[in-house]
Amino acid sequence: MRSEVLSAGMDFVRLVHSQQWVRMSARIKALERQDVKAAVERLGLSAEVGRLRRWTELYGQKLGVTEAKGADPALRAVEAWHEAYGTLMVQVHAEYDDDRDETHALLRDRLLSPYEDAAEEAGRAEQRSRAASARKKAEPNEPEPI
């Protein structure tokens, strides 16, 4: 399973966002192969694979790569700016990774907080869904009227 899913390592996190998503999607596809699926089930990692699949989908949605793009030149220009800015921020973070530097710590917090907020909200939504499902299962079945 490791050789199929993590064969290229984790260096993809240093790529531009859209390329990160491409690599993440390739990993999801690798996880869908029958032999890898069997290994996932044998190791009890099915829930983690589901979570990884949902995070990859969310990441693609947030990047806008999973939806059809308009042909509007202004949209392409704004998208190019965001891509360049994102690349710059990733490079800045990678080059100046010093936890003792307050400015860098603040920058890292600002860059990561939207992702962390989305992750926390997704976790809360999953907990609510599980609780609702558990409540529904715990409710006694009422006999149907005759």
PDB file of C-alpha atoms in Angstrom:
ATOM      1  CA  MET A   1       0.000   0.000   0.000  1.00  0.00           C
ATOM      2  CA  ARG A   2       2.800   2.392   0.903  1.00  0.00           C
ATOM      3  CA  SER A   3       4.596   1.837  -2.399  1.00  0.00           C
ATOM      4  CA  GLU A   4       1.405   2.530  -4.362  1.00  0.00           C
ATOM      5  CA  VAL A   5       0.150   5.556  -2.459  1.00  0.00           C
ATOM      6  CA  LEU A   6       3.316   7.192  -1.132  1.00  0.00           C
ATOM      7  CA  SER A   7       5.796   6.153  -3.823  1.00  0.00           C
ATOM      8  CA  ALA A   8       6.673   9.773  -4.643  1.00  0.00           C
ATOM      9  CA  GLY A   9       6.990  10.813  -1.005  1.00  0.00           C
ATOM     10  CA  MET A  10       5.537  13.999   0.436  1.00  0.00           C
ATOM     11  CA  ASP A  11       7.498  16.574  -1.583  1.00  0.00           C
ATOM     12  CA  PHE A  12       4.325  17.430  -3.506  1.00  0.00           C
ATOM     13  CA  VAL A  13       3.396  19.824  -0.672  1.00  0.00           C
ATOM     14  CA  ARG A  14       6.051  22.194  -2.039  1.00  0.00           C
ATOM     15  CA  LEU A  15       4.377  22.425  -5.442  1.00  0.00           C
ATOM     16  CA  VAL A  16       1.868  25.056  -6.519  1.00  0.00           C
ATOM     17  CA  HIS A  17      -1.597  24.421  -5.127  1.00  0.00           C
ATOM     18  CA  SER A  18      -3.170  23.064  -8.302  1.00  0.00           C
ATOM     19  CA  GLN A  19      -0.316  20.567  -8.722  1.00  0.00           C
ATOM     20  CA  GLN A  20      -0.673  19.531  -5.087  1.00  0.00           C
ATOM     21  CA  TRP A  21      -4.300  18.694  -5.813  1.00  0.00           C
ATOM     22  CA  VAL A  22      -3.321  16.686  -8.909  1.00  0.00           C
ATOM     23  CA  ARG A  23      -0.926  14.594  -6.813  1.00  0.00           C
ATOM     24  CA  MET A  24      -3.483  14.207  -4.030  1.00  0.00           C
ATOM     25  CA  SER A  25      -6.072  13.035  -6.575  1.00  0.00           C
ATOM     26  CA  ALA A  26      -3.605  10.497  -7.967  1.00  0.00           C
ATOM     27  CA  ARG A  27      -3.197   9.091  -4.466  1.00  0.00           C
ATOM     28  CA  ILE A  28      -6.954   8.774  -4.098  1.00  0.00           C
ATOM     29  CA  LYS A  29      -7.088   6.880  -7.412  1.00  0.00           C
ATOM     30  CA  ALA A  30      -4.300   4.585  -6.189  1.00  0.00           C
ATOM     31  CA  LEU A  31      -6.333   3.890  -3.056  1.00  0.00           C
ATOM     32  CA  GLU A  32      -9.237   2.731  -5.241  1.00  0.00           C
ATOM     33  CA  ARG A  33      -7.219  -0.075  -6.850  1.00  0.00           C
ATOM     34  CA  GLN A  34      -8.516  -3.462  -5.745  1.00  0.00           C
ATOM     35  CA  ASP A  35      -5.257  -4.694  -4.155  1.00  0.00           C
ATOM     36  CA  VAL A  36      -4.716  -1.425  -2.292  1.00  0.00           C
ATOM     37  CA  LYS A  37      -8.363  -1.376  -1.178  1.00  0.00           C
ATOM     38  CA  ALA A  38      -7.928  -4.869   0.262  1.00  0.00           C
ATOM     39  CA  ALA A  39      -4.817  -3.769   2.181  1.00  0.00           C
ATOM     40  CA  VAL A  40      -6.655  -0.688   3.495  1.00  0.00           C
ATOM     41  CA  GLU A  41      -9.501  -2.846   4.771  1.00  0.00           C
ATOM     42  CA  ARG A  42      -7.116  -5.396   6.265  1.00  0.00           C
ATOM     43  CA  LEU A  43      -5.312  -2.623   8.159  1.00  0.00           C
ATOM     44  CA  GLY A  44      -8.576  -1.022   9.319  1.00  0.00           C
ATOM     45  CA  LEU A  45      -7.865   2.264   7.540  1.00  0.00           C
ATOM     46  CA  SER A  46     -11.112   2.594   5.582  1.00  0.00           C
ATOM     47  CA  ALA A  47     -12.303   5.538   7.693  1.00  0.00           C
ATOM     48  CA  GLU A  48      -8.991   7.326   7.147  1.00  0.00           C
ATOM     49  CA  VAL A  49      -9.200   6.785   3.396  1.00  0.00           C
ATOM     50  CA  GLY A  50     -12.708   8.242   3.420  1.00  0.00           C
ATOM     51  CA  ARG A  51     -11.454  11.239   5.359  1.00  0.00           C
ATOM     52  CA  LEU A  52      -8.539  11.688   2.945  1.00  0.00           C
ATOM     53  CA  ARG A  53     -10.965  11.479   0.004  1.00  0.00           C
ATOM     54  CA  ARG A  54     -13.201  14.186   1.539  1.00  0.00           C
ATOM     55  CA  TRP A  55     -10.198  16.456   2.258  1.00  0.00           C
ATOM     56  CA  THR A  56      -8.970  16.064  -1.304  1.00  0.00           C
ATOM     57  CA  GLU A  57     -12.428  16.923  -2.659  1.00  0.00           C
ATOM     58  CA  LEU A  58     -12.664  19.949  -0.357  1.00  0.00           C
ATOM     59  CA  TYR A  59      -9.183  21.104  -1.377  1.00  0.00           C
ATOM     60  CA  GLY A  60     -10.120  20.823  -5.059  1.00  0.00           C
ATOM     61  CA  GLN A  61     -13.334  22.773  -4.459  1.00  0.00           C
ATOM     62  CA  LYS A  62     -11.519  25.521  -2.561  1.00  0.00           C
ATOM     63  CA  LEU A  63      -8.939  25.769  -5.337  1.00  0.00           C
ATOM     64  CA  GLY A  64     -11.705  25.810  -7.915  1.00  0.00           C
ATOM     65  CA  VAL A  65     -10.106  23.000  -9.903  1.00  0.00           C
ATOM     66  CA  THR A  66     -13.040  20.622  -9.647  1.00  0.00           C
ATOM     67  CA  GLU A  67     -15.536  22.985 -11.272  1.00  0.00           C
ATOM     68  CA  ALA A  68     -15.727  24.153 -14.865  1.00  0.00           C
ATOM     69  CA  LYS A  69     -14.030  27.502 -15.365  1.00  0.00           C
ATOM     70  CA  GLY A  70     -15.543  30.358 -17.327  1.00  0.00           C
ATOM     71  CA  ALA A  71     -13.794  31.781 -20.349  1.00  0.00           C
ATOM     72  CA  ASP A  72     -13.785  35.269 -18.817  1.00  0.00           C
ATOM     73  CA  PRO A  73     -10.261  36.771 -19.203  1.00  0.00           C
ATOM     74  CA  ALA A  74     -10.721  38.683 -15.941  1.00  0.00           C
ATOM     75  CA  LEU A  75     -11.390  35.414 -14.123  1.00  0.00           C
ATOM     76  CA  ARG A  76      -8.232  33.899 -15.599  1.00  0.00           C
ATOM     77  CA  ALA A  77      -6.207  36.962 -14.578  1.00  0.00           C
ATOM     78  CA  VAL A  78      -7.503  36.851 -10.997  1.00  0.00           C
ATOM     79  CA  GLU A  79      -6.857  33.106 -10.884  1.00  0.00           C
ATOM     80  CA  ALA A  80      -3.293  33.626 -12.139  1.00  0.00           C
ATOM     81  CA  TRP A  81      -2.717  36.270  -9.470  1.00  0.00           C
ATOM     82  CA  HIS A  82      -3.992  33.970  -6.709  1.00  0.00           C
ATOM     83  CA  GLU A  83      -1.827  31.130  -8.002  1.00  0.00           C
ATOM     84  CA  ALA A  84       1.254  33.371  -8.058  1.00  0.00           C
ATOM     85  CA  TYR A  85       0.485  34.739  -4.593  1.00  0.00           C
ATOM     86  CA  GLY A  86      -0.061  31.241  -3.219  1.00  0.00           C
ATOM     87  CA  THR A  87       3.213  30.082  -4.724  1.00  0.00           C
ATOM     88  CA  LEU A  88       5.011  33.067  -3.213  1.00  0.00           C
ATOM     89  CA  MET A  89       3.566  32.376   0.231  1.00  0.00           C
ATOM     90  CA  VAL A  90       4.522  28.700   0.093  1.00  0.00           C
ATOM     91  CA  GLN A  91       8.051  29.649  -0.949  1.00  0.00           C
ATOM     92  CA  VAL A  92       8.324  32.277   1.780  1.00  0.00           C
ATOM     93  CA  HIS A  93       7.168  29.773   4.347  1.00  0.00           C
ATOM     94  CA  ALA A  94       9.567  27.109   3.065  1.00  0.00           C
ATOM     95  CA  GLU A  95      12.570  29.456   2.985  1.00  0.00           C
ATOM     96  CA  TYR A  96      12.045  31.203   6.313  1.00  0.00           C
ATOM     97  CA  ASP A  97      10.838  28.418   8.583  1.00  0.00           C
ATOM     98  CA  ASP A  98      12.010  29.697  11.975  1.00  0.00           C
ATOM     99  CA  ASP A  99       9.585  29.249  14.872  1.00  0.00           C
ATOM    100  CA  ARG A 100      11.503  31.821  16.920  1.00  0.00           C
ATOM    101  CA  ASP A 101      10.752  34.530  14.359  1.00  0.00           C
ATOM    102  CA  GLU A 102       7.484  36.150  15.475  1.00  0.00           C
ATOM    103  CA  THR A 103       6.773  37.582  12.016  1.00  0.00           C
ATOM    104  CA  HIS A 104       7.181  34.167  10.425  1.00  0.00           C
ATOM    105  CA  ALA A 105       5.014  32.536  13.100  1.00  0.00           C
ATOM    106  CA  LEU A 106       2.317  35.157  12.456  1.00  0.00           C
ATOM    107  CA  LEU A 107       2.575  34.636   8.690  1.00  0.00           C
ATOM    108  CA  ARG A 108       2.330  30.860   9.093  1.00  0.00           C
ATOM    109  CA  ASP A 109      -0.693  31.299  11.372  1.00  0.00           C
ATOM    110  CA  ARG A 110      -2.414  33.546   8.839  1.00  0.00           C
ATOM    111  CA  LEU A 111      -1.716  31.148   5.987  1.00  0.00           C
ATOM    112  CA  LEU A 112      -2.761  28.027   7.865  1.00  0.00           C
ATOM    113  CA  SER A 113      -5.743  29.362   9.803  1.00  0.00           C
ATOM    114  CA  PRO A 114      -8.281  29.135   6.910  1.00  0.00           C
ATOM    115  CA  TYR A 115      -7.234  25.522   6.299  1.00  0.00           C
ATOM    116  CA  GLU A 116      -7.310  24.687  10.015  1.00  0.00           C
ATOM    117  CA  ASP A 117     -10.713  26.389  10.410  1.00  0.00           C
ATOM    118  CA  ALA A 118     -12.109  24.387   7.489  1.00  0.00           C
ATOM    119  CA  ALA A 119     -10.626  21.187   8.926  1.00  0.00           C
ATOM    120  CA  GLU A 120     -12.154  21.864  12.337  1.00  0.00           C
ATOM    121  CA  GLU A 121     -15.561  22.663  10.824  1.00  0.00           C
ATOM    122  CA  ALA A 122     -15.462  19.498   8.723  1.00  0.00           C
ATOM    123  CA  GLY A 123     -14.598  17.543  11.879  1.00  0.00           C
ATOM    124  CA  ARG A 124     -17.484  19.121  13.772  1.00  0.00           C
ATOM    125  CA  ALA A 125     -19.871  18.385  10.889  1.00  0.00           C
ATOM    126  CA  GLU A 126     -18.719  14.766  10.849  1.00  0.00           C
ATOM    127  CA  GLN A 127     -19.243  14.512  14.625  1.00  0.00           C
ATOM    128  CA  ARG A 128     -22.740  15.992  14.292  1.00  0.00           C
ATOM    129  CA  SER A 129     -23.540  13.537  11.527  1.00  0.00           C
ATOM    130  CA  ARG A 130     -22.300  10.597  13.582  1.00  0.00           C
ATOM    131  CA  ALA A 131     -24.251  11.771  16.642  1.00  0.00           C
ATOM    132  CA  ALA A 132     -27.438  12.158  14.588  1.00  0.00           C
ATOM    133  CA  SER A 133     -26.926   8.707  13.100  1.00  0.00           C
ATOM    134  CA  ALA A 134     -26.335   7.216  16.564  1.00  0.00           C
ATOM    135  CA  ARG A 135     -29.468   8.924  17.918  1.00  0.00           C
ATOM    136  CA  LYS A 136     -31.485   7.603  14.999  1.00  0.00           C
ATOM    137  CA  LYS A 137     -30.225   4.078  15.601  1.00  0.00           C
ATOM    138  CA  ALA A 138     -30.935   4.354  19.342  1.00  0.00           C
ATOM    139  CA  GLU A 139     -34.552   5.426  18.844  1.00  0.00           C
ATOM    140  CA  PRO A 140     -36.976   2.550  19.373  1.00  0.00           C
ATOM    141  CA  ASN A 141     -38.776   1.497  16.247  1.00  0.00           C
ATOM    142  CA  GLU A 142     -42.402   2.476  16.507  1.00  0.00           C
ATOM    143  CA  PRO A 143     -44.865  -0.093  15.250  1.00  0.00           C
ATOM    144  CA  GLU A 144     -46.609   0.935  12.087  1.00  0.00           C
ATOM    145  CA  PRO A 145     -50.314   1.744  12.447  1.00  0.00           C
ATOM    146  CA  ILE A 146     -52.676  -0.940  11.272  1.00  0.00           C
TER     147      ILE A 146
END
